[in-house]
Amino acid sequence: MTGERTVGERTIGEQVVGEQVAGGGSGTDDFYGRLRAYEGRAAVAGGEGRDAVNEPMIRHWCEAMGDTNPAYPASAPPTMLQVWTMGGLSGHTGGSIRSEAYDELLALLDGAGCTSVVATDCEQEYLRPLRPGDRVTFDAVIESVSPRKTTKLGSGHFVTTRMDIRAGGELVGKHRFRILKYAPARRSSAAKERTTEVKEARRPRPVINRDNAGFWAGVAEHRLLIQRCTDCGTLRFPWLPGCGACGCLEWETVEASGAGTVFSYVVMHHPPFPAFDPPYAVGLIELAEGVRMISNITGVPYDKVRIGMPVELEFLRVDADLELPVFRGAVA
Amino acid sequence: MTVRVGDELPPLRIPITRTLIVSGAIASRDYQDVHHDAEAAKEKGSPDIFMNILTTNGLVGRYITDHFGPHVRLQKVAIRLGAPNYPGDEMVLTGQVTAVTDGTAEVSVTGRNGIGNHVMGKVTLRLSLDFPHGEADSPQRGAR
C-alpha cells in the first residue's frame, strides 16, 4: 500500500497548522533520534485473537453499523479486521501483548508530555474473507515515528504500526494504523471551562469503610480521634485495623487535644486539582500526642508556613456535605 | 449498473447518535472511555464522547457495499480522520469512482459533518464477474 497515499494531507492536514522538525537545540534532535531508533522493531509479537471469528460478534457489529449486507454473518465484514485483534475490556489473556520496545516508545513520548492519543489513519488490505471459526494471529512492527508536528489538538509525534493478520497461518489481512501521541494544546475556551470547574468542583469525598468509620464519626462530632492499642498502648494514625507494633486487633480511641506543630510541609503549585486553588501548603502535623497527620494549614499564607510552627485543630466546613479537621497556624 | 470513472455515489446521511457511537465502539471491542463516558472525555479535553476510528471504518465499508451490492468484495479501505463525530451531529458520506481497471474499482469517499471533514478515504473493491463496468471508457486506463 506504500506509495498509494491518495487520501491526501487534507483532513489532518487541515489540523496541521504548522510543522516543525523539532530543531533549535541538539537536545530535541537527540530526542527524535531516540524515537526513530524504534522504527522497524516489533510492536506486537505472537498476538492471538481473544475470540475466534464468530456470528454473534459479527451480528452485533452489523447492528451497530446498520449494515444489512446478506453476506454477513456467514462471512465477517472485511472492515471488522482490527476487531479480531482487540483486547476488549479485560485485555489480552496473559496481559498486554505490546512488545517491550513499543511500551518503551510510548513511555518516552509520555515522558515528553505527549500523554494524549488519537487515531488518525487506518489502511487495511483484505486478502481473503474471514469466516466464523477462523482463529486469527497477528504480528505488528513499528513502521515509522514522525518528527514533532504541531496540530490543532496539540504538538506531538505520529506513530505508524503495520500489522499482519493470519488465520491458520495464512495471511488474510494487512492493517496499517497511525496514531498521534500529543501534548494537548491549551485552548482559551478550555482554560475558561477549567476555571469554572475549579469554582464548582467539590473536594474529593473520603472513602469511609469499617476500618476508619470511627474516625469520621469523631469528625462529625468535632472530635479528632486517635486509635490506641489495648494491648501495648501504642497510638496509631491514620486508622488501621491492627497495631503496627504488636499486631493486636483490639483498640480504643483517644481524643486529641488539638495542639500540634508543623513537622514538615510542601507547597503545591502544579498540577492543579479541581476544588483546590494553588499555591497552597500541605502540612504534616505532629499532634501533641505524638502521631502525625497530613492536613491543611489555615490562617497562614502558604509562604509563611514553617517547620516547628505551632498549630491548633479546627474543623473546616468545605461544603454542605463535608467537614474536615485542619490546623490553624499562628504567624510568629 | 455500469461502473465508470467519475460516477458519483448517492450520499448516505448518518445521524451521529450516542447510541451509534457507543454501540459502534463496543461492537468493535474498543473500550476507551472517550467513546462512551462523556465526563471522562471532558476531562481529556474533548467536549463530548466521539466516534472511534473502527466505527468510521465500518461505516465507510458499509457505504460502499450498500451501493455496489453484496457481491462485490472489498480489497482495501484506507481512511484518514479529521473533525471528530460528536453526538447530535450528522455525517454525510459521498463517494466518487476514481478508477476502474480489470474488474477493480477505486472509490474516493468523504464523510462531512457539521464541523468539517470527519473522514477522507479510498476504497478498492473487486466488482463481481457479472458486474458490467466501463473500463473501456476509463480515461485513466492508459495512465495506469
Short mmCIF file of C-alpha atoms in Angstrom, two decimals:
data_model
loop_
_atom_site.label_atom_id
_atom_site.label_comp_id
_atom_site.label_asym_id
_atom_site.label_seq_id
_atom_site.Cartn_x
_atom_site.Cartn_y
_atom_site.Cartn_z
CA MET A 1 0.00 0.00 0.00
CA THR A 2 3.03 2.22 0.24
CA GLY A 3 3.04 4.85 -2.45
CA GLU A 4 -0.73 4.85 -2.78
CA ARG A 5 -1.40 7.63 -0.33
CA THR A 6 -4.08 9.30 -2.40
CA VAL A 7 -6.03 10.18 0.71
CA GLY A 8 -4.04 13.38 0.81
CA GLU A 9 -2.94 15.56 3.66
CA ARG A 10 -6.22 17.37 3.79
CA THR A 11 -8.12 16.21 6.83
CA ILE A 12 -5.38 16.01 9.37
CA GLY A 13 -3.64 18.45 7.03
CA GLU A 14 -6.29 20.96 7.99
CA GLN A 15 -5.35 20.34 11.56
CA VAL A 16 -1.63 20.56 10.98
CA VAL A 17 -1.31 24.30 11.30
CA GLY A 18 2.44 24.31 11.35
CA GLU A 19 5.07 21.72 11.03
CA GLN A 20 8.43 21.72 12.63
CA VAL A 21 11.16 19.19 12.65
CA ALA A 22 11.86 19.85 16.27
CA GLY A 23 15.06 21.75 15.96
CA GLY A 24 16.79 24.62 17.61
CA GLY A 25 18.75 22.55 20.05
CA SER A 26 20.67 19.37 19.60
CA GLY A 27 18.81 18.04 22.65
CA THR A 28 15.50 17.85 20.82
CA ASP A 29 17.11 16.31 17.74
CA ASP A 30 18.63 13.70 20.01
CA PHE A 31 15.16 13.01 21.33
CA TYR A 32 13.81 12.42 17.83
CA GLY A 33 16.80 10.20 17.17
CA ARG A 34 15.86 8.13 20.19
CA LEU A 35 12.30 7.84 18.90
CA ARG A 36 13.43 6.86 15.40
CA ALA A 37 15.58 4.10 16.82
CA TYR A 38 12.34 2.18 17.42
CA GLU A 39 11.44 2.12 13.72
CA GLY A 40 11.48 -1.44 12.43
CA ARG A 41 11.16 -3.01 15.85
CA ALA A 42 8.28 -5.29 16.79
CA ALA A 43 5.16 -3.64 18.24
CA VAL A 44 3.31 -6.93 18.79
CA ALA A 45 4.79 -10.40 18.52
CA GLY A 46 2.66 -13.53 18.51
CA GLY A 47 -0.69 -11.89 19.21
CA GLU A 48 -3.71 -14.17 19.31
CA GLY A 49 -7.32 -13.11 18.88
CA ARG A 50 -9.34 -13.31 22.12
CA ASP A 51 -12.22 -15.00 20.29
CA ALA A 52 -12.47 -17.00 17.11
CA VAL A 53 -14.34 -15.17 14.36
CA ASN A 54 -17.96 -15.76 15.34
CA GLU A 55 -21.51 -14.98 14.27
CA PRO A 56 -22.68 -13.16 17.43
CA MET A 57 -19.88 -10.60 17.29
CA ILE A 58 -20.46 -10.13 13.57
CA ARG A 59 -24.18 -9.65 14.14
CA HIS A 60 -23.68 -7.15 16.97
CA TRP A 61 -21.26 -5.20 14.81
CA CYS A 62 -23.65 -5.21 11.82
CA GLU A 63 -26.48 -3.99 14.07
CA ALA A 64 -24.34 -1.13 15.37
CA MET A 65 -23.24 -0.12 11.86
CA GLY A 66 -26.70 -0.56 10.37
CA ASP A 67 -25.13 -2.94 7.86
CA THR A 68 -27.74 -5.33 6.41
CA ASN A 69 -25.44 -6.95 3.83
CA PRO A 70 -26.78 -10.54 3.43
CA ALA A 71 -23.20 -11.83 3.00
CA TYR A 72 -22.86 -11.44 6.79
CA PRO A 73 -22.60 -13.23 9.21
CA ALA A 74 -21.66 -16.21 7.00
CA SER A 75 -18.51 -14.20 6.41
CA ALA A 76 -17.20 -11.35 8.53
CA PRO A 77 -17.35 -7.79 7.21
CA PRO A 78 -13.82 -7.09 5.96
CA THR A 79 -13.70 -3.81 7.89
CA MET A 80 -14.02 -5.83 11.13
CA LEU A 81 -10.40 -6.93 10.58
CA GLN A 82 -8.99 -4.99 13.53
CA VAL A 83 -11.84 -6.06 15.82
CA TRP A 84 -10.50 -9.62 15.94
CA THR A 85 -7.21 -8.29 17.32
CA MET A 86 -8.69 -6.14 20.09
CA GLY A 87 -8.09 -6.95 23.75
CA GLY A 88 -11.54 -5.79 24.83
CA LEU A 89 -12.39 -4.65 28.33
CA SER A 90 -10.15 -7.07 30.19
CA GLY A 91 -7.26 -7.10 27.73
CA HIS A 92 -5.47 -9.99 26.18
CA THR A 93 -5.00 -13.22 28.08
CA GLY A 94 -1.72 -13.03 29.93
CA GLY A 95 -1.59 -9.24 29.95
CA SER A 96 -0.54 -6.67 27.38
CA ILE A 97 0.56 -8.02 24.03
CA ARG A 98 2.56 -4.91 23.23
CA SER A 99 6.26 -5.54 22.86
CA GLU A 100 8.74 -4.09 25.32
CA ALA A 101 10.04 -1.84 22.53
CA TYR A 102 6.61 -0.40 21.82
CA ASP A 103 5.96 0.15 25.53
CA GLU A 104 9.30 1.96 25.79
CA LEU A 105 8.49 4.17 22.80
CA LEU A 106 5.10 5.12 24.26
CA ALA A 107 6.73 5.77 27.64
CA LEU A 108 9.32 8.04 26.02
CA LEU A 109 6.53 10.03 24.40
CA ASP A 110 4.57 10.14 27.66
CA GLY A 111 7.69 11.43 29.36
CA ALA A 112 7.95 14.20 26.77
CA GLY A 113 4.42 15.32 27.69
CA CYS A 114 2.73 13.57 24.74
CA THR A 115 0.28 11.79 27.01
CA SER A 116 -2.84 12.03 24.82
CA VAL A 117 -3.52 9.76 21.90
CA VAL A 118 -5.82 9.89 18.91
CA ALA A 119 -6.08 7.50 15.97
CA THR A 120 -5.68 9.33 12.67
CA ASP A 121 -5.29 6.76 9.90
CA CYS A 122 -6.29 3.19 9.20
CA GLU A 123 -5.30 1.45 5.99
CA GLN A 124 -6.41 -2.12 5.52
CA GLU A 125 -5.96 -4.71 2.83
CA TYR A 126 -8.13 -7.81 2.75
CA LEU A 127 -6.65 -10.90 1.13
CA ARG A 128 -9.46 -13.31 1.92
CA PRO A 129 -12.70 -13.05 3.88
CA LEU A 130 -12.70 -14.24 7.48
CA ARG A 131 -15.43 -16.72 8.39
CA PRO A 132 -16.84 -17.95 11.68
CA GLY A 133 -14.43 -20.44 13.18
CA ASP A 134 -11.28 -18.71 11.90
CA ARG A 135 -8.76 -18.02 14.63
CA VAL A 136 -6.54 -15.04 13.96
CA THR A 137 -2.95 -14.48 14.98
CA PHE A 138 -1.09 -11.26 14.38
CA ASP A 139 2.26 -9.54 14.49
CA ALA A 140 2.99 -5.85 14.16
CA VAL A 141 6.02 -3.70 13.57
CA ILE A 142 6.70 -0.05 14.38
CA GLU A 143 6.91 1.30 10.86
CA SER A 144 7.66 4.96 11.45
CA VAL A 145 7.74 7.75 14.00
CA SER A 146 7.27 11.25 12.61
CA PRO A 147 9.22 14.36 13.61
CA ARG A 148 7.38 16.58 16.02
CA LYS A 149 4.30 18.13 14.40
CA THR A 150 2.06 20.88 15.61
CA THR A 151 -1.62 20.14 15.09
CA LYS A 152 -4.87 21.70 16.21
CA LEU A 153 -5.02 19.15 19.01
CA GLY A 154 -1.53 19.87 20.22
CA SER A 155 2.01 19.07 19.29
CA GLY A 156 3.31 15.53 19.11
CA HIS A 157 4.51 12.63 17.01
CA PHE A 158 2.66 10.33 14.60
CA VAL A 159 3.44 6.67 15.23
CA THR A 160 2.61 4.19 12.47
CA THR A 161 2.39 0.46 13.02
CA ARG A 162 1.87 -2.23 10.40
CA MET A 163 0.17 -5.45 11.35
CA ASP A 164 -0.09 -8.76 9.51
CA ILE A 165 -3.14 -10.83 10.41
CA ARG A 166 -3.20 -14.56 9.76
CA ALA A 167 -5.74 -17.32 10.07
CA GLY A 168 -4.40 -20.86 10.23
CA GLY A 169 -1.01 -19.45 9.30
CA GLU A 170 -2.35 -17.92 6.07
CA LEU A 171 -2.03 -14.15 5.63
CA VAL A 172 -5.61 -12.82 5.49
CA GLY A 173 -5.18 -9.10 6.03
CA LYS A 174 -2.79 -6.20 6.47
CA HIS A 175 -3.55 -3.35 8.79
CA ARG A 176 -1.60 -0.12 8.97
CA PHE A 177 -2.60 2.13 11.85
CA ARG A 178 -1.41 5.61 12.70
CA ILE A 179 -1.85 7.38 15.98
CA LEU A 180 -0.88 10.86 17.12
CA LYS A 181 0.71 10.94 20.56
CA TYR A 182 0.43 14.57 21.58
CA ALA A 183 0.56 17.11 24.35
CA PRO A 184 -2.90 18.71 24.36
CA ALA A 185 -2.95 22.33 23.22
CA ARG A 186 -4.16 24.80 25.81
CA ARG A 187 -7.25 26.43 24.42
CA SER A 188 -8.62 29.59 25.92
CA SER A 189 -12.18 28.25 25.99
CA ALA A 190 -11.00 25.04 27.59
CA ALA A 191 -8.96 27.02 30.10
CA LYS A 192 -12.05 29.05 30.92
CA GLU A 193 -14.04 25.87 31.44
CA ARG A 194 -11.34 24.61 33.75
CA THR A 195 -11.51 27.78 35.84
CA THR A 196 -15.26 27.36 36.14
CA GLU A 197 -14.73 23.76 37.10
CA VAL A 198 -12.38 24.79 39.89
CA LYS A 199 -15.07 27.05 41.27
CA GLU A 200 -17.77 24.43 41.07
CA ALA A 201 -15.73 21.34 41.78
CA ARG A 202 -16.05 19.72 45.17
CA ARG A 203 -13.31 18.25 47.28
CA PRO A 204 -12.79 14.52 46.90
CA ARG A 205 -15.08 12.54 49.24
CA PRO A 206 -13.41 10.43 51.93
CA VAL A 207 -13.70 6.69 51.43
CA ILE A 208 -15.33 5.52 54.63
CA ASN A 209 -15.09 1.83 55.48
CA ARG A 210 -15.24 -0.46 58.52
CA ASP A 211 -11.63 0.32 59.38
CA ASN A 212 -11.96 4.11 59.53
CA ALA A 213 -15.67 4.77 60.17
CA GLY A 214 -14.89 5.65 63.81
CA PHE A 215 -12.56 8.42 62.74
CA TRP A 216 -15.21 10.08 60.55
CA ALA A 217 -17.85 9.62 63.24
CA GLY A 218 -15.49 11.57 65.52
CA VAL A 219 -15.04 14.33 62.93
CA ALA A 220 -18.82 14.67 62.71
CA GLU A 221 -18.78 15.43 66.48
CA HIS A 222 -15.76 17.74 66.12
CA ARG A 223 -13.51 15.27 67.89
CA LEU A 224 -10.19 14.17 66.42
CA LEU A 225 -9.85 10.54 67.47
CA ILE A 226 -6.60 8.57 67.56
CA GLN A 227 -6.52 4.79 67.90
CA ARG A 228 -4.70 3.21 70.84
CA CYS A 229 -3.79 -0.46 71.01
CA THR A 230 -5.45 -2.00 74.08
CA ASP A 231 -2.60 -4.50 74.35
CA CYS A 232 0.62 -2.46 74.11
CA GLY A 233 -0.86 1.04 74.32
CA THR A 234 0.77 2.32 71.11
CA LEU A 235 -1.07 5.20 69.48
CA ARG A 236 -1.65 4.99 65.74
CA PHE A 237 -2.79 7.28 62.96
CA PRO A 238 -4.19 7.05 60.31
CA TRP A 239 -6.73 4.44 61.34
CA LEU A 240 -5.81 0.82 60.70
CA PRO A 241 -7.35 -2.50 61.71
CA GLY A 242 -4.32 -3.74 63.65
CA CYS A 243 -1.46 -2.45 65.77
CA GLY A 244 1.76 -1.88 63.83
CA ALA A 245 3.82 -2.52 66.95
CA CYS A 246 2.34 -5.77 68.35
CA GLY A 247 -0.25 -6.87 65.76
CA CYS A 248 -3.12 -6.79 68.24
CA LEU A 249 -6.54 -6.23 66.63
CA GLU A 250 -8.17 -4.70 69.71
CA TRP A 251 -8.16 -0.94 70.09
CA GLU A 252 -9.74 2.01 71.81
CA THR A 253 -9.76 5.71 70.97
CA VAL A 254 -8.12 8.76 72.48
CA GLU A 255 -9.36 12.23 71.67
CA ALA A 256 -6.57 14.53 70.51
CA SER A 257 -6.11 17.72 72.50
CA GLY A 258 -5.88 19.65 69.22
CA ALA A 259 -2.41 21.06 69.84
CA GLY A 260 0.33 20.29 67.35
CA THR A 261 3.31 21.57 65.38
CA VAL A 262 4.25 21.59 61.71
CA PHE A 263 6.57 18.60 61.35
CA SER A 264 7.05 19.18 57.61
CA TYR A 265 5.19 20.66 54.66
CA VAL A 266 5.21 21.05 50.88
CA VAL A 267 3.74 23.83 48.76
CA MET A 268 1.61 22.64 45.83
CA HIS A 269 1.97 24.74 42.69
CA HIS A 270 1.25 22.18 39.99
CA PRO A 271 -0.67 20.27 38.83
CA PRO A 272 -3.97 21.91 39.74
CA PHE A 273 -6.76 19.68 41.02
CA PRO A 274 -10.44 20.60 40.91
CA ALA A 275 -11.57 22.27 44.16
CA PHE A 276 -8.02 23.24 45.11
CA ASP A 277 -6.54 26.62 44.31
CA PRO A 278 -2.73 26.51 44.08
CA PRO A 279 -0.37 27.51 45.51
CA TYR A 280 -1.26 26.05 48.90
CA ALA A 281 0.65 24.37 51.70
CA VAL A 282 0.11 20.73 52.63
CA GLY A 283 1.26 20.15 56.18
CA LEU A 284 2.44 17.09 58.03
CA ILE A 285 1.25 17.93 61.53
CA GLU A 286 2.70 16.28 64.60
CA LEU A 287 0.00 16.15 67.26
CA ALA A 288 0.86 16.73 70.91
CA GLU A 289 0.07 13.02 71.44
CA GLY A 290 2.94 12.10 69.08
CA VAL A 291 1.20 10.82 65.94
CA ARG A 292 1.35 12.73 62.67
CA MET A 293 -1.33 13.54 60.14
CA ILE A 294 -1.49 15.26 56.78
CA SER A 295 -3.80 18.25 56.65
CA ASN A 296 -4.33 21.80 55.51
CA ILE A 297 -2.84 24.73 57.38
CA THR A 298 -5.22 27.65 57.68
CA GLY A 299 -4.77 31.22 58.77
CA VAL A 300 -1.22 31.43 57.40
CA PRO A 301 -0.20 32.27 53.83
CA TYR A 302 1.38 29.27 52.09
CA ASP A 303 4.78 31.00 52.03
CA LYS A 304 4.72 31.77 55.75
CA VAL A 305 4.36 28.18 56.90
CA ARG A 306 7.45 26.99 58.78
CA ILE A 307 8.64 23.74 60.32
CA GLY A 308 8.06 23.80 64.07
CA MET A 309 5.22 26.32 63.79
CA PRO A 310 2.61 25.68 66.50
CA VAL A 311 -0.86 24.89 65.14
CA GLU A 312 -4.28 24.32 66.65
CA LEU A 313 -7.01 21.95 65.46
CA GLU A 314 -10.16 23.38 63.97
CA PHE A 315 -12.91 21.97 61.80
CA LEU A 316 -13.44 23.41 58.35
CA ARG A 317 -16.74 23.01 56.55
CA VAL A 318 -15.68 22.77 52.88
CA ASP A 319 -19.18 22.26 51.53
CA ALA A 320 -22.67 21.24 52.64
CA ASP A 321 -21.70 17.57 52.96
CA LEU A 322 -18.10 17.66 54.10
CA GLU A 323 -16.28 18.86 57.19
CA LEU A 324 -12.55 18.28 57.66
CA PRO A 325 -10.08 18.59 60.55
CA VAL A 326 -7.49 21.26 59.63
CA PHE A 327 -4.86 23.18 61.60
CA ARG A 328 -4.73 26.89 62.15
CA GLY A 329 -1.26 28.31 62.36
CA ALA A 330 -0.08 31.40 64.17
CA VAL A 331 2.49 33.58 62.42
CA ALA A 332 5.30 34.28 64.84
CA MET B 1 -25.34 -0.84 -13.43
CA THR B 2 -22.20 0.07 -15.30
CA VAL B 3 -19.35 1.48 -13.25
CA ARG B 4 -17.49 4.37 -14.78
CA VAL B 5 -14.83 6.74 -13.63
CA GLY B 6 -16.50 9.89 -12.38
CA ASP B 7 -19.66 8.12 -11.21
CA GLU B 8 -20.97 9.67 -8.04
CA LEU B 9 -22.50 7.55 -5.32
CA PRO B 10 -25.73 8.83 -3.77
CA PRO B 11 -24.98 10.46 -0.40
CA LEU B 12 -25.62 8.49 2.79
CA ARG B 13 -26.71 10.59 5.74
CA ILE B 14 -25.80 9.11 9.10
CA PRO B 15 -27.16 10.76 12.26
CA ILE B 16 -24.40 10.66 14.89
CA THR B 17 -26.29 9.49 17.95
CA ARG B 18 -24.82 8.49 21.30
CA THR B 19 -26.24 5.05 20.61
CA LEU B 20 -24.29 4.77 17.35
CA ILE B 21 -21.04 5.97 18.95
CA VAL B 22 -21.33 3.68 21.98
CA SER B 23 -22.65 0.61 20.18
CA GLY B 24 -20.05 1.01 17.44
CA ALA B 25 -17.23 1.29 19.98
CA ILE B 26 -18.38 -1.71 22.00
CA ALA B 27 -19.14 -3.85 18.92
CA SER B 28 -15.59 -3.14 17.78
CA ARG B 29 -14.33 -4.04 21.28
CA ASP B 30 -12.92 -0.55 21.83
CA TYR B 31 -13.50 0.34 25.48
CA GLN B 32 -11.54 3.62 25.51
CA ASP B 33 -13.62 5.80 27.83
CA VAL B 34 -13.68 8.74 25.40
CA HIS B 35 -16.07 6.68 23.24
CA HIS B 36 -18.69 6.04 25.95
CA ASP B 37 -18.11 8.25 29.02
CA ALA B 38 -18.85 11.94 28.43
CA GLU B 39 -17.35 13.01 31.77
CA ALA B 40 -14.10 11.17 31.08
CA ALA B 41 -14.00 12.64 27.57
CA LYS B 42 -14.35 16.15 29.02
CA GLU B 43 -11.54 15.54 31.47
CA LYS B 44 -9.36 14.73 28.48
CA GLY B 45 -10.22 18.00 26.76
CA SER B 46 -12.92 16.74 24.39
CA PRO B 47 -16.34 18.45 24.55
CA ASP B 48 -18.13 15.09 24.46
CA ILE B 49 -17.69 11.45 23.52
CA PHE B 50 -16.70 10.90 19.89
CA MET B 51 -16.82 8.10 17.33
CA ASN B 52 -13.90 5.65 17.24
CA ILE B 53 -11.94 5.00 14.08
CA LEU B 54 -13.14 1.39 13.84
CA THR B 55 -16.76 2.55 13.55
CA THR B 56 -15.86 5.10 10.90
CA ASN B 57 -14.03 2.34 9.03
CA GLY B 58 -17.10 0.11 9.26
CA LEU B 59 -19.44 2.85 8.04
CA VAL B 60 -17.22 3.56 5.04
CA GLY B 61 -17.22 -0.13 4.15
CA ARG B 62 -20.99 -0.30 4.56
CA TYR B 63 -21.45 2.76 2.32
CA ILE B 64 -19.59 1.01 -0.48
CA THR B 65 -21.26 -2.40 -0.19
CA ASP B 66 -24.72 -0.82 0.29
CA HIS B 67 -24.24 0.90 -3.05
CA PHE B 68 -22.49 -1.77 -5.12
CA GLY B 69 -24.28 -4.75 -3.59
CA PRO B 70 -23.32 -7.81 -1.56
CA HIS B 71 -21.40 -9.49 -4.39
CA VAL B 72 -18.54 -7.03 -4.55
CA ARG B 73 -15.51 -7.73 -2.43
CA LEU B 74 -13.68 -5.02 -0.51
CA GLN B 75 -9.96 -5.26 -1.16
CA LYS B 76 -8.61 -2.16 0.53
CA VAL B 77 -10.03 0.53 2.79
CA ALA B 78 -7.75 3.43 3.69
CA ILE B 79 -9.15 6.24 5.79
CA ARG B 80 -7.84 9.38 7.45
CA LEU B 81 -9.73 11.13 10.21
CA GLY B 82 -10.19 14.86 10.72
CA ALA B 83 -13.05 16.57 12.55
CA PRO B 84 -14.47 14.24 15.22
CA ASN B 85 -18.01 12.86 15.07
CA TYR B 86 -19.75 14.15 18.20
CA PRO B 87 -23.29 13.23 19.30
CA GLY B 88 -26.05 15.32 17.73
CA ASP B 89 -24.14 15.88 14.51
CA GLU B 90 -24.81 14.29 11.14
CA MET B 91 -22.23 12.81 8.80
CA VAL B 92 -22.92 12.80 5.08
CA LEU B 93 -20.89 10.24 3.16
CA THR B 94 -20.27 10.96 -0.51
CA GLY B 95 -18.21 8.99 -2.97
CA GLN B 96 -16.88 9.13 -6.47
CA VAL B 97 -15.39 6.41 -8.66
CA THR B 98 -11.82 7.42 -9.42
CA ALA B 99 -10.54 4.42 -11.34
CA VAL B 100 -11.84 1.24 -12.96
CA THR B 101 -9.33 -1.38 -14.03
CA ASP B 102 -9.63 -5.10 -14.73
CA GLY B 103 -12.77 -5.61 -12.72
CA THR B 104 -11.47 -3.48 -9.86
CA ALA B 105 -12.82 -0.07 -8.94
CA GLU B 106 -11.43 2.67 -6.76
CA VAL B 107 -13.79 4.98 -4.95
CA SER B 108 -12.82 8.08 -3.03
CA VAL B 109 -15.06 8.67 -0.04
CA THR B 110 -15.60 11.78 2.06
CA GLY B 111 -17.63 11.99 5.25
CA ARG B 112 -18.53 15.54 6.13
CA ASN B 113 -20.08 16.59 9.42
CA GLY B 114 -21.15 19.91 10.89
CA ILE B 115 -17.61 20.95 11.78
CA GLY B 116 -15.63 19.72 8.77
CA ASN B 117 -14.39 16.60 7.08
CA HIS B 118 -14.63 13.73 9.51
CA VAL B 119 -13.11 11.22 7.14
CA MET B 120 -11.45 11.07 3.76
CA GLY B 121 -10.72 7.70 2.29
CA LYS B 122 -10.14 5.48 -0.63
CA VAL B 123 -11.76 2.10 -1.13
CA THR B 124 -10.61 -0.50 -3.65
CA LEU B 125 -13.17 -3.16 -4.49
CA ARG B 126 -13.42 -6.15 -6.73
CA LEU B 127 -16.52 -5.97 -8.89
CA SER B 128 -18.22 -9.31 -9.41
CA LEU B 129 -17.86 -11.07 -12.75
CA ASP B 130 -21.41 -10.33 -13.83
CA PHE B 131 -20.86 -6.68 -12.99
CA PRO B 132 -20.51 -4.69 -16.18
CA HIS B 133 -18.11 -1.83 -15.89
CA GLY B 134 -16.93 0.88 -18.21
CA GLU B 135 -13.29 0.02 -18.25
CA ALA B 136 -13.04 0.87 -21.94
CA ASP B 137 -14.37 4.32 -21.19
CA SER B 138 -11.91 4.98 -18.45
CA PRO B 139 -9.73 7.92 -19.36
CA GLN B 140 -7.24 6.81 -16.71
CA ARG B 141 -6.67 3.41 -18.21
CA GLY B 142 -3.72 4.43 -20.32
CA ALA B 143 -2.21 6.29 -17.42
CA ARG B 144 -2.18 3.21 -15.27
#
